[in-house]
Short mmCIF file of C-alpha atoms and ligand atoms in Angstrom, two decimals:
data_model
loop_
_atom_site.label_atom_id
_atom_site.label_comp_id
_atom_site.label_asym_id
_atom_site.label_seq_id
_atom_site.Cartn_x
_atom_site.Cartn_y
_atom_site.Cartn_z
CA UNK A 225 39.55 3.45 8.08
CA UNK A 226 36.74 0.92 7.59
CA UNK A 227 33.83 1.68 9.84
CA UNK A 228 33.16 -1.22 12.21
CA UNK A 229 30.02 0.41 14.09
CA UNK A 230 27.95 -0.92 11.91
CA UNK A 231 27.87 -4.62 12.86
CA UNK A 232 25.04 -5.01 15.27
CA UNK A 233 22.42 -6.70 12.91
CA UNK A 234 24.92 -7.86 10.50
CA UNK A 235 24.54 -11.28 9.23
CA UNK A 236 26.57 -12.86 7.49
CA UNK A 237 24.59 -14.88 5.10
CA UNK A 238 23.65 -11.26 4.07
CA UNK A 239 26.29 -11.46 1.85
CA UNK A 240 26.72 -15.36 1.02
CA UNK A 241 23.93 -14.99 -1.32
CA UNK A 242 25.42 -13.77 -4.69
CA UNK A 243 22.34 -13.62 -6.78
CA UNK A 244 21.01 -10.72 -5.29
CA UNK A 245 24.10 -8.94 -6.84
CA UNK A 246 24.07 -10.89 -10.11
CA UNK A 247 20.28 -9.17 -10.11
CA UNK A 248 20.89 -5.85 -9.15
CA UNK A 249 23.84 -5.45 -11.48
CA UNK A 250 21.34 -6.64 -14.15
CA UNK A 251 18.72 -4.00 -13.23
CA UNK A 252 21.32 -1.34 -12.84
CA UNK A 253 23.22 -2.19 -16.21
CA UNK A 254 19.72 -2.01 -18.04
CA UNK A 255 18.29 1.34 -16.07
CA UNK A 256 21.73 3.24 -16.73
CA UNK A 257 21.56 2.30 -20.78
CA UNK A 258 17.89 3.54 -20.78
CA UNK A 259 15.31 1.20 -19.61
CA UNK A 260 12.45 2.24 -16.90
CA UNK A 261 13.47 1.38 -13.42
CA UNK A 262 9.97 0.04 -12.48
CA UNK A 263 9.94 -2.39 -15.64
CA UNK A 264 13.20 -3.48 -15.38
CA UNK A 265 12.91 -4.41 -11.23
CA UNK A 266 9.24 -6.18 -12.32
CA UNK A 267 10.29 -8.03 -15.34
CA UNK A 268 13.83 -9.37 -13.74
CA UNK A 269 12.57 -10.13 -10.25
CA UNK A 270 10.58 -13.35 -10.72
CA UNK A 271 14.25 -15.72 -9.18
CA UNK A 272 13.72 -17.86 -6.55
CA UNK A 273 16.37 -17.62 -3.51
CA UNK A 274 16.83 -13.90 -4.04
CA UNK A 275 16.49 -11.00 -1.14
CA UNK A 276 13.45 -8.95 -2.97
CA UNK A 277 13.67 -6.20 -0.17
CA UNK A 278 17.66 -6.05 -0.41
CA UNK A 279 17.51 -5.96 -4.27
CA UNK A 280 14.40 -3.07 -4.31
CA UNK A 281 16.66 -1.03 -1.72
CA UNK A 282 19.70 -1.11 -3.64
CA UNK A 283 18.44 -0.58 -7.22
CA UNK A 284 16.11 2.45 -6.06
CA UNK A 285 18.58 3.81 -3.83
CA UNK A 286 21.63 3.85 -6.18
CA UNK A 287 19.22 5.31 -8.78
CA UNK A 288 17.93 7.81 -5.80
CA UNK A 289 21.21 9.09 -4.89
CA UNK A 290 22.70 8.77 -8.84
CA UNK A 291 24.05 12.05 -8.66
CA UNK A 292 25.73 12.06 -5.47
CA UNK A 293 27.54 8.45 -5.61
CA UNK A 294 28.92 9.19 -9.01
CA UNK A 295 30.45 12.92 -8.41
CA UNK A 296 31.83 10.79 -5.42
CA UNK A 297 33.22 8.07 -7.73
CA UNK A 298 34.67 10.83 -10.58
CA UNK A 299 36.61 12.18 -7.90
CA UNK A 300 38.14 8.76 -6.85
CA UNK A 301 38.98 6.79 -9.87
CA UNK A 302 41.50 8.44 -12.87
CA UNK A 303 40.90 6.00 -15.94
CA UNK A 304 36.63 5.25 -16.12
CA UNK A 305 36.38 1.27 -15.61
CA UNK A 306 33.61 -0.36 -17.61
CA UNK A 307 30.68 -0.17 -17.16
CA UNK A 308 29.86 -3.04 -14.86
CA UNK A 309 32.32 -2.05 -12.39
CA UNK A 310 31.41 1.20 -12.10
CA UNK A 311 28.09 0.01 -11.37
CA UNK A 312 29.70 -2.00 -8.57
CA UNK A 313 31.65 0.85 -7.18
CA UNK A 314 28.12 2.89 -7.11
CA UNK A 315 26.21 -0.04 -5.06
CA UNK A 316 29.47 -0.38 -2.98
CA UNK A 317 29.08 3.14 -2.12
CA UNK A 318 25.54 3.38 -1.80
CA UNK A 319 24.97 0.26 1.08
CA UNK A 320 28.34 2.35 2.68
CA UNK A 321 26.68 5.54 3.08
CA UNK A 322 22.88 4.68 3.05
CA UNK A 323 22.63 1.33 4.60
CA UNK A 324 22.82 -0.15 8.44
CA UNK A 325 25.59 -2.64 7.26
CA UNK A 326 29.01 -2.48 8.26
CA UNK A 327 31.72 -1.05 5.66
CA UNK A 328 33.96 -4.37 6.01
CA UNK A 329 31.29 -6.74 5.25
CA UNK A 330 30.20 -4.81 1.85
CA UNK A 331 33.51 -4.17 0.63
CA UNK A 332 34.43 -8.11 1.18
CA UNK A 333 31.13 -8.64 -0.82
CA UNK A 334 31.89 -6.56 -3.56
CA UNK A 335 35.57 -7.64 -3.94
CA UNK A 336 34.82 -10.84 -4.14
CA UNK A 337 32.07 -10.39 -6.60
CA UNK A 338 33.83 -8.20 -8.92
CA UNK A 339 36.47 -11.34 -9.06
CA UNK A 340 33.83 -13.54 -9.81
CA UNK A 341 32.09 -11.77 -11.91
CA UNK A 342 35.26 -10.88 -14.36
CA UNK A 343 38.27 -13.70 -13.15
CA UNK A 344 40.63 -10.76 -13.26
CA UNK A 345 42.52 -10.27 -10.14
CA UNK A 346 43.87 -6.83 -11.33
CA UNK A 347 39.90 -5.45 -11.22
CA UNK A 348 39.87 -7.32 -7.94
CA UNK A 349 42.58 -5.10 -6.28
CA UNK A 350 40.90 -1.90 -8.30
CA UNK A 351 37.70 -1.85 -6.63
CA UNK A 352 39.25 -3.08 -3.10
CA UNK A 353 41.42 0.00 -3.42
CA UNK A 354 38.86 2.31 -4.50
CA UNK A 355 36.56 1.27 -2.26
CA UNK A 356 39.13 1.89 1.21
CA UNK A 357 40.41 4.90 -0.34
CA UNK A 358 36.67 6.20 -0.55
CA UNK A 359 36.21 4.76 3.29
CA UNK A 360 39.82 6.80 4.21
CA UNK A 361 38.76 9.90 2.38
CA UNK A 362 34.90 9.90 2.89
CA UNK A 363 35.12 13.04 4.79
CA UNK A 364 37.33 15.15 3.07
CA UNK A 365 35.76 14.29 -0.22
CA UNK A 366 32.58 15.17 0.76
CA UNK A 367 33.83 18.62 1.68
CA UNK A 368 35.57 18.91 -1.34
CA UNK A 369 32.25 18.56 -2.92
CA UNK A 370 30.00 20.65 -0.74
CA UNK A 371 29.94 23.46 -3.27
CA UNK A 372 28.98 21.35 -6.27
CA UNK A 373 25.32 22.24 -7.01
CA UNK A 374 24.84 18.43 -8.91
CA UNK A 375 26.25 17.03 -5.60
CA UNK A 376 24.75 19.19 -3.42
CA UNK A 377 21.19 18.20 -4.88
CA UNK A 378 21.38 15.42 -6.30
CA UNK A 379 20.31 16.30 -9.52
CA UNK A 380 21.49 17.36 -12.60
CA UNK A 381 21.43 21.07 -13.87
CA UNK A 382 19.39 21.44 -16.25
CA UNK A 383 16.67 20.05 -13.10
CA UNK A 384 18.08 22.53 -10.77
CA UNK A 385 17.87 25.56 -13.03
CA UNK A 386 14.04 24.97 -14.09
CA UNK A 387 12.64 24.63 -10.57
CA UNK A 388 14.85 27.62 -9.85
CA UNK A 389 13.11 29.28 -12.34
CA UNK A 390 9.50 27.84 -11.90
CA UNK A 391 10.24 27.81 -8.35
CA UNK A 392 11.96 30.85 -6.57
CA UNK A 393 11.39 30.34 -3.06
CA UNK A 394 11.14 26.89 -2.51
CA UNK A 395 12.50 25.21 -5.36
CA UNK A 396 15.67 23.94 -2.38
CA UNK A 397 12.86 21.92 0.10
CA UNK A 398 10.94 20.59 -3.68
CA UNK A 399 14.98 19.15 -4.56
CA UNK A 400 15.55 17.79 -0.99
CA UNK A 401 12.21 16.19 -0.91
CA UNK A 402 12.80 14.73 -4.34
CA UNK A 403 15.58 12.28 -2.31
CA UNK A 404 12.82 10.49 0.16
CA UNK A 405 11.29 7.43 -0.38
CA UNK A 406 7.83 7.46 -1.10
CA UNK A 407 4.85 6.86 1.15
CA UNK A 408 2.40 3.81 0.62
CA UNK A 409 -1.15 5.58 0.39
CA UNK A 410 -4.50 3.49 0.26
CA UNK A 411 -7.86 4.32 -1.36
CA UNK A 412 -10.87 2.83 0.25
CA UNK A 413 -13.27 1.75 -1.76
CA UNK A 414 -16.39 2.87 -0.68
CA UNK A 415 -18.20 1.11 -2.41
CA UNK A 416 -16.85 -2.09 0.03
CA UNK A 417 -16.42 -0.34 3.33
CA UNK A 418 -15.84 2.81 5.04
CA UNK A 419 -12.87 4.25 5.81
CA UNK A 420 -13.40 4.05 10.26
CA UNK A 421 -13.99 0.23 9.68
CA UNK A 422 -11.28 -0.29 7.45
CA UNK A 423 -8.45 0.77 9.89
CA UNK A 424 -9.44 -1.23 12.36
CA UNK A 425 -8.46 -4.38 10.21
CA UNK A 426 -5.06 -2.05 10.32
CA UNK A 427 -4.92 -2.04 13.70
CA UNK A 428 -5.44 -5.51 14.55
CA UNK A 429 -2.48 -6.29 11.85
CA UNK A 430 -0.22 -3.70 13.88
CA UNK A 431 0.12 -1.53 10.76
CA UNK A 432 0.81 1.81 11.23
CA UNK A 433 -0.62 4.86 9.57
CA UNK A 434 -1.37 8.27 9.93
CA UNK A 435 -4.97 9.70 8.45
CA UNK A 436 -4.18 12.85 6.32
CA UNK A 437 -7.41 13.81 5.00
CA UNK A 438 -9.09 10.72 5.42
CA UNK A 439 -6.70 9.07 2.94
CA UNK A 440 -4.59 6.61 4.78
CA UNK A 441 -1.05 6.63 4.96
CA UNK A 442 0.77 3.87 5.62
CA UNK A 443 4.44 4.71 8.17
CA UNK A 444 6.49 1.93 6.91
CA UNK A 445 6.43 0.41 3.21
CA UNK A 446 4.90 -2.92 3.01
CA UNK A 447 4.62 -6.07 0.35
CA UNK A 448 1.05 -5.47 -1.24
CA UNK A 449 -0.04 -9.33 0.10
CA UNK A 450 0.10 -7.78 3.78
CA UNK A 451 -2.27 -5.26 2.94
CA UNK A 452 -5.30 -6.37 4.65
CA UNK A 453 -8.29 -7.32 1.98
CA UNK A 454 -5.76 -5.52 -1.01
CA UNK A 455 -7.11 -8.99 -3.27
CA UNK A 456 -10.98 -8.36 -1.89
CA UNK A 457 -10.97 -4.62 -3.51
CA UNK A 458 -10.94 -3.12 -0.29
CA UNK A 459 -8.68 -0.74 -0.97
CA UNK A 460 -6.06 0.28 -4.25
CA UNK A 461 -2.74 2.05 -3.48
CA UNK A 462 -3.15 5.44 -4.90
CA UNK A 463 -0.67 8.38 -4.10
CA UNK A 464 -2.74 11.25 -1.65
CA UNK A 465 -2.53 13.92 -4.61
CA UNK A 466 -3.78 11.17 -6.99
CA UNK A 467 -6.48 11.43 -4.75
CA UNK A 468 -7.45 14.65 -4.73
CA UNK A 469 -9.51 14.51 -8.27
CA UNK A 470 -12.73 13.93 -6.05
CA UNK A 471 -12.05 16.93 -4.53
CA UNK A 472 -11.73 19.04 -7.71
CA UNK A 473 -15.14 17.62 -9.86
CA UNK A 474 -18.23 16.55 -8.92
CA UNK A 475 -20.17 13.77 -10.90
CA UNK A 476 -23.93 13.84 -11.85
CA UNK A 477 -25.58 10.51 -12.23
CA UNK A 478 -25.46 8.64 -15.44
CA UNK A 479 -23.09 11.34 -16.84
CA UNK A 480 -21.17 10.02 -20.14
CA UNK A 481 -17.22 10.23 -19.01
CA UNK A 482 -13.85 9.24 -20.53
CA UNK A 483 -10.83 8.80 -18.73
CA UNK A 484 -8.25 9.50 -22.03
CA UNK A 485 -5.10 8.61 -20.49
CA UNK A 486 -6.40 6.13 -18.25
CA UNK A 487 -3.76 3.53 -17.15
CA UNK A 488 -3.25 1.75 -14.76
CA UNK A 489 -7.07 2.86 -14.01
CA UNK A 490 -6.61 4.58 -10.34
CA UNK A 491 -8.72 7.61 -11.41
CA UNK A 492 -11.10 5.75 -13.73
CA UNK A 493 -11.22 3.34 -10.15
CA UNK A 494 -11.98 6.02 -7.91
CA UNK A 495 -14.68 7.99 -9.89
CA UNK A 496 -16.76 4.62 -10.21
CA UNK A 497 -16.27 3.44 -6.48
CA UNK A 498 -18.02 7.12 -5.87
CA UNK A 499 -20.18 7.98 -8.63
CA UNK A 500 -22.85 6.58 -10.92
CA UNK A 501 -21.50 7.31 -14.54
CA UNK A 502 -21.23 5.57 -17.66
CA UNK A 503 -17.55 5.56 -18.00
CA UNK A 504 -15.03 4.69 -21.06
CA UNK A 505 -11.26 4.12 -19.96
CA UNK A 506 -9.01 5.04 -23.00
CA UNK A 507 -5.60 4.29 -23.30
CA UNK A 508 -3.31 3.72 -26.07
CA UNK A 509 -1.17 0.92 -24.45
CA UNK A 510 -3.12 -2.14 -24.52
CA UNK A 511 -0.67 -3.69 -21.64
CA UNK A 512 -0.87 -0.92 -19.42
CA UNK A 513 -5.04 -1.31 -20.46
CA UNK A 514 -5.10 -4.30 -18.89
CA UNK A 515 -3.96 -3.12 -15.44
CA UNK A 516 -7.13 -1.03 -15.89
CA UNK A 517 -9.32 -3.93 -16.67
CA UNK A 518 -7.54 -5.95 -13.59
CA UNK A 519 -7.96 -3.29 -10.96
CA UNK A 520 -11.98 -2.72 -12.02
CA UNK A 521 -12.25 -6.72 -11.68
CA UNK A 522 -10.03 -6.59 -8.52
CA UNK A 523 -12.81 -3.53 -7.16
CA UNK A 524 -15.88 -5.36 -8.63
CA UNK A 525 -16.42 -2.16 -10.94
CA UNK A 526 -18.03 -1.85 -14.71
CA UNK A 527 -16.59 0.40 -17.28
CA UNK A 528 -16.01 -0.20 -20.97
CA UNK A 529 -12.06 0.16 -22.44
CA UNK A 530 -10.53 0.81 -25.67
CA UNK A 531 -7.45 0.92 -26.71
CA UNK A 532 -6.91 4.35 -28.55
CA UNK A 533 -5.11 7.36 -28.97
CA UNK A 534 -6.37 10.33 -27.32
CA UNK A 535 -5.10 12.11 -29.72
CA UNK A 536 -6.66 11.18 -32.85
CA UNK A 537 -10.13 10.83 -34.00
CA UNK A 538 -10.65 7.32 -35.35
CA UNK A 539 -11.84 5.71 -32.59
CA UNK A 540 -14.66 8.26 -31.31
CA UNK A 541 -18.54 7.47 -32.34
CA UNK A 542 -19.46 10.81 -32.51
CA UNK A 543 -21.12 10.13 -28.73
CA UNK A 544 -19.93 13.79 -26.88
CA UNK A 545 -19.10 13.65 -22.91
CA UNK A 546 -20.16 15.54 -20.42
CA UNK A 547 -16.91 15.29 -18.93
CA UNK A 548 -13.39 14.21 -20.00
CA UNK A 549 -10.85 13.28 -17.45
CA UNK A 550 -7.27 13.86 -19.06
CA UNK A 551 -4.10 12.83 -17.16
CA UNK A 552 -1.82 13.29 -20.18
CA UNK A 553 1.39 12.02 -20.17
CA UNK A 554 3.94 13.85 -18.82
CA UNK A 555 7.69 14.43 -17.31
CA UNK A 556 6.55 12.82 -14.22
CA UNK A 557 8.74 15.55 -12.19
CA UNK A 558 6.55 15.49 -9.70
CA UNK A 559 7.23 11.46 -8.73
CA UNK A 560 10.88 11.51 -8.50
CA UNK A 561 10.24 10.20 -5.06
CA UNK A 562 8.50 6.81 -6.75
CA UNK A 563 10.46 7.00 -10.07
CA UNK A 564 14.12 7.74 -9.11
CA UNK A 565 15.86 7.06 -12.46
CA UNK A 566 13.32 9.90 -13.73
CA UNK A 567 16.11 12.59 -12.70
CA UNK A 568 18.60 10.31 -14.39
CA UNK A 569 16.99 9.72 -17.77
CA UNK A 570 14.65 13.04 -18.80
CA UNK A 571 16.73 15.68 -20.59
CA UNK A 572 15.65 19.12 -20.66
CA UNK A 573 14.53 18.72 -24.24
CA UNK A 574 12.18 16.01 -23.44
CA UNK A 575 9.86 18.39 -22.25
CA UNK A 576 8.90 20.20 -25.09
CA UNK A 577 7.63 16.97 -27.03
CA UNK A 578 5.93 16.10 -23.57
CA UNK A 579 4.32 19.63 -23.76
CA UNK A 580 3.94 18.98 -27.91
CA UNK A 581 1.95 15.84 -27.17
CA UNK A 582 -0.47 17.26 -24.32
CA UNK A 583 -1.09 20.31 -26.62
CA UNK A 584 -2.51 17.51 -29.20
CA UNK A 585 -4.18 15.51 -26.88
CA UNK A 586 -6.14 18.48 -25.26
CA UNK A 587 -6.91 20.11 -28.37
CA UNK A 588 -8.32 16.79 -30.15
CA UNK A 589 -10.70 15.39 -26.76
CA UNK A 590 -12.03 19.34 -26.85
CA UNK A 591 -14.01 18.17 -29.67
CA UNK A 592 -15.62 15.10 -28.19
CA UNK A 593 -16.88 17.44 -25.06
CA UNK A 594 -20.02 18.52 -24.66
CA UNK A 595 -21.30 22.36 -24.26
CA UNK A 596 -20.91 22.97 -20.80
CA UNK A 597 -19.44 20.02 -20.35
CA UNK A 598 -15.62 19.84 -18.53
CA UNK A 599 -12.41 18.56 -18.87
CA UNK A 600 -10.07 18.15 -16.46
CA UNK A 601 -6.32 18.37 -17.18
CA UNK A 602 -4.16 16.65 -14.71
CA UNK A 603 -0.39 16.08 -14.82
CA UNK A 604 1.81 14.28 -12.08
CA UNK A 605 4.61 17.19 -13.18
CA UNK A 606 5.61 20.36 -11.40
CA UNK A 607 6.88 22.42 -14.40
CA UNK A 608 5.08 25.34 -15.39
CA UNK A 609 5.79 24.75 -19.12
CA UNK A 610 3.83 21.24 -18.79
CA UNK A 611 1.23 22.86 -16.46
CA UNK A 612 0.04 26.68 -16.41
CA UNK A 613 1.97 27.59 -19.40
CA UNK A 614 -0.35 25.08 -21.13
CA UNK A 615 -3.68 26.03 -19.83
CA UNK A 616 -2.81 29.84 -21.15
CA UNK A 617 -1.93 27.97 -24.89
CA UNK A 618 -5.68 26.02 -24.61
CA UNK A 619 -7.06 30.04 -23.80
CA UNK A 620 -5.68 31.07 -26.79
CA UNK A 621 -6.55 28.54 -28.79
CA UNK A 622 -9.54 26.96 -27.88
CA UNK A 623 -11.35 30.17 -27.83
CA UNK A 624 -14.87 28.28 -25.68
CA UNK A 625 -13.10 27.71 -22.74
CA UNK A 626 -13.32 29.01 -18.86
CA UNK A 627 -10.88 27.94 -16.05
CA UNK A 628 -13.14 27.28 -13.29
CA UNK A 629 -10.14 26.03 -11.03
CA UNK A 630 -7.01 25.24 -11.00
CA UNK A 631 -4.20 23.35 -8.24
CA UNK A 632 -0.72 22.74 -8.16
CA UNK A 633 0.43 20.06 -5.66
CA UNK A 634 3.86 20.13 -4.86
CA UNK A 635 5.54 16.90 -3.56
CA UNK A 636 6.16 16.92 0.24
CA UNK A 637 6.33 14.13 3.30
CA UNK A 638 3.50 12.19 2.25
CA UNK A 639 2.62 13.00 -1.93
CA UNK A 640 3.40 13.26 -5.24
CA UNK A 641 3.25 16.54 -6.89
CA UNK A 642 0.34 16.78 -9.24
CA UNK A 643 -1.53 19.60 -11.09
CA UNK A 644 -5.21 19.86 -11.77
CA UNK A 645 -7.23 22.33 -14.11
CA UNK A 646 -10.64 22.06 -14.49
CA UNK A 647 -11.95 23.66 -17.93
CA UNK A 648 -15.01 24.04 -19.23
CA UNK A 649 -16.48 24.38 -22.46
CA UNK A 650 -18.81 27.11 -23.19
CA UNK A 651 -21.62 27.45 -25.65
CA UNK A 652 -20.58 29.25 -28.44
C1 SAM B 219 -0.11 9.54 -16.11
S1 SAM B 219 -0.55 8.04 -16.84
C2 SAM B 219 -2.24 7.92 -16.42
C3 SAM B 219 -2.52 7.49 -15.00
C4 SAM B 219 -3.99 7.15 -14.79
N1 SAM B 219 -4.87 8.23 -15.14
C5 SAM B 219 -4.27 6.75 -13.36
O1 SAM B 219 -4.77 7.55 -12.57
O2 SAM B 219 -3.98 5.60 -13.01
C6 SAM B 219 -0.62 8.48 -18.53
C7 SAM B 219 -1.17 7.39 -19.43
O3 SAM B 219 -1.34 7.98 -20.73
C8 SAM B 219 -1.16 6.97 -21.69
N2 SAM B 219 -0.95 7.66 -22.98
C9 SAM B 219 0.18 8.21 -23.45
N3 SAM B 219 -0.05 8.78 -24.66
C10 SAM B 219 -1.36 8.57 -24.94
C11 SAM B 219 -2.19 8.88 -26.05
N4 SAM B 219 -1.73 9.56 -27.10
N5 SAM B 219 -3.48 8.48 -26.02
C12 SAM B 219 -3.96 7.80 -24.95
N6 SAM B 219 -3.21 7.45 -23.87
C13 SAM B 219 -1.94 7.84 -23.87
C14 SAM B 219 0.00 6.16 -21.15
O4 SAM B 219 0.00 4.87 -21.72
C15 SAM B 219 -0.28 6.19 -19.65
O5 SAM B 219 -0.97 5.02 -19.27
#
């Protein structure tokens, strides 16, 4: 039975505008054969007369609940359709469980889009059917897949068993918060204003926010042009954990730091909005260096940048640091909240060349540090393997080295999860 409760806000030009589909069917196609989510949604949305917010909420969302819609459409369809319809069937079934429309209205949509989109009445009258037959059977099929584990949490298995195993006792809350949608979290720069007189430009623009920690947090998500003196360098969006580095070093004046792995620059940012230190921003993508160099315009902020690779030598003069912030690359497992099609696209085995690469990274910089100078290793993951299981490989093998603290951030209402270690070197 279609489900007619939904029609309050419905309106019908909703519907009548078929680019938004022609987009998200582009996005989807090119996230499900590999590409990044983020990149794809950036690089494809510049088209005028198209519903940004409609096209965000179903790309992320069909990529957030991946697992779910397509156990759903396995157990509806006998013969797999190509590609593009099943990527129909998926947003179909995602705006039917997840949004406020009404059923009718986005199965008309799709029906008539599938027809346009392929002139073939007979995949017409496919996807009408197996879109009613879902809306007939939406109950019972769910039941039927209660115990599925995939289903169940949305993820796949390999995902399930490692936080499991990393994980024993709340590894169920870290999957179910893996399904929200992130929180928008602002960094004031202090260098600009404080944090009390920033809010109140919040307040007068009837944004609201909570204060956890004095890191704001904004309730509702919101374009980045309504954020009140965003353009100014007032503030940077920075996830709360991403936050939390001023909390685990302290900076002395004119200190010598790198930032390794430094794009998009929100660390390198928020070290030189609250410290006085020479600091080099290293990355080894020069496009993703640029969002470094933009954001220290953007803040008004002085650091030099090179282009590099962390872990090789080539590019170092021989200059040593007193400290050397390193947020290696990494599985990311800790954003799947931001990055949805992470959970879709990492396979177990990705993580040991993620772990491979950090080793070489850390063990290279350790070189360019100073005696009693520290590093600090930060990842935006939550496996061990990535995390502690590292920092006991650097003790082994980088035998002038103390663990003076250490914090693992799991992901919850408002964060990210992220892990910091801060290690330093001693004199030999
Ligand atoms: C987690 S992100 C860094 C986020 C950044 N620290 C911030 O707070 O905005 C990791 C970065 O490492 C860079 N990267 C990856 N491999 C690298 C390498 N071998 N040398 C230097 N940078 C590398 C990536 O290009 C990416 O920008």
């Amino acid at each position: 039975m279609i489900n007619n409760k939904k029609s309050a806000n419905y309106k019908k030009s909703d519907y009548a505008i078929i680019t938004d589909l022609h987009l998200i069917l582009k996005i989807l196609s090119e996230v499900i054969s590999g590409k990044n989510l983020n990149e794809s949604f950036n690089k494809n949305i510049n088209v005028e007369n198209i519903n940004v917010s409609r096209v965000k909420d179903v790309t992320y969302g069909v990529m957030r609940y991946f697992f779910i819609l397509n156990y759903i459409i396995n157990k509806l369809i006998k013969n797999d359709p190509e590609s593009e319809i099943r990527i129909l069937l998926l947003i179909a079934l995602y705006e039917i469980k997840y949004s406020k429309k009404p059923a009718y209205a986005i199965t008309n949509d799709i029906v008539e889009f599938s027809f346009k989109l392929t002139k073939n009445i007979k995949i017409k009258k496919f996807v009408n059917a197996i879109i009613r037959n879902f809306l007939r059977r939406q109950i019972e099929l769910e039941k039927e897949l209660a115990n599925n584990l995939e289903y169940k949490y949305n993820a796949p298995q390999w995902l399930i068993n490692k936080l499991k195993n990393d994980y024993s006792d709340n590894w169920e809350s870290i999957l179910n918060c893996s399904n929200n949608k992130p929180k928008i979290c602002l960094r004031v720069n202090s260098k600009k204003i404080t944090v009390d007189d920033y809010i109140k430009y919040l307040n007068e623009e009837n944004i609201k926010y909570k204060l956890v920690d004095k890191v704001i947090v904004l309730d509702n998500t919101i374009a980045i042009e309504k954020i009140p003196f965003f353009k100014e360098g007032y503030v940077s969006i920075q996830d709360i954990h991403a936050q939390k580095l001023k909390d685990v070093i302290k900076f002395e004046p004119n200190q010598y730091v790198l930032d390794a792995c430094s794009a998009p620059g929100g660390k390198s940012c928020q070290i030189l909005e609250n410290n006085q230190v020479n600091l080099l921003a290293l990355d080894i993508d020069n496009n993703r260096l640029d969002k470094v160099r933009q954001n220290l315009d953007r803040l008004n902020l002085k650091a030099n940048t090179i282009c590099a690779n962390a872990a090789e030598m080539d590019w170092w003069d021989k200059k040593q640091f007193d400290v050397i912030i390193a947020d290696v690359p990494c599985s990311a497992s800790g954003t799947f909240k931001k990055n949805p099609d992470i959970k879709f696209h990492r396979k177990v085995s990705d993580i040991k060349n993620f772990v491979a690469t950090q080793r070489e990274i850390i063990c290279n910089l350790w070189q360019m540090l100073k005696d009693n100078g520290n590093m600090v290793y930060i990842t935006c993951s939550i496996f061990k393997e990535e995390n502690q299981d590292n920092i006991s490989f650097f003790k082994q093998k980088l035998k002038d080295i103390k663990v003076i603290s250490e914090m693992q951030l799991l992901p919850d209402g408002n964060g990210d999860g992220f892990y910091y270690c801060v290690l330093k070197k001693l004199v030999k």
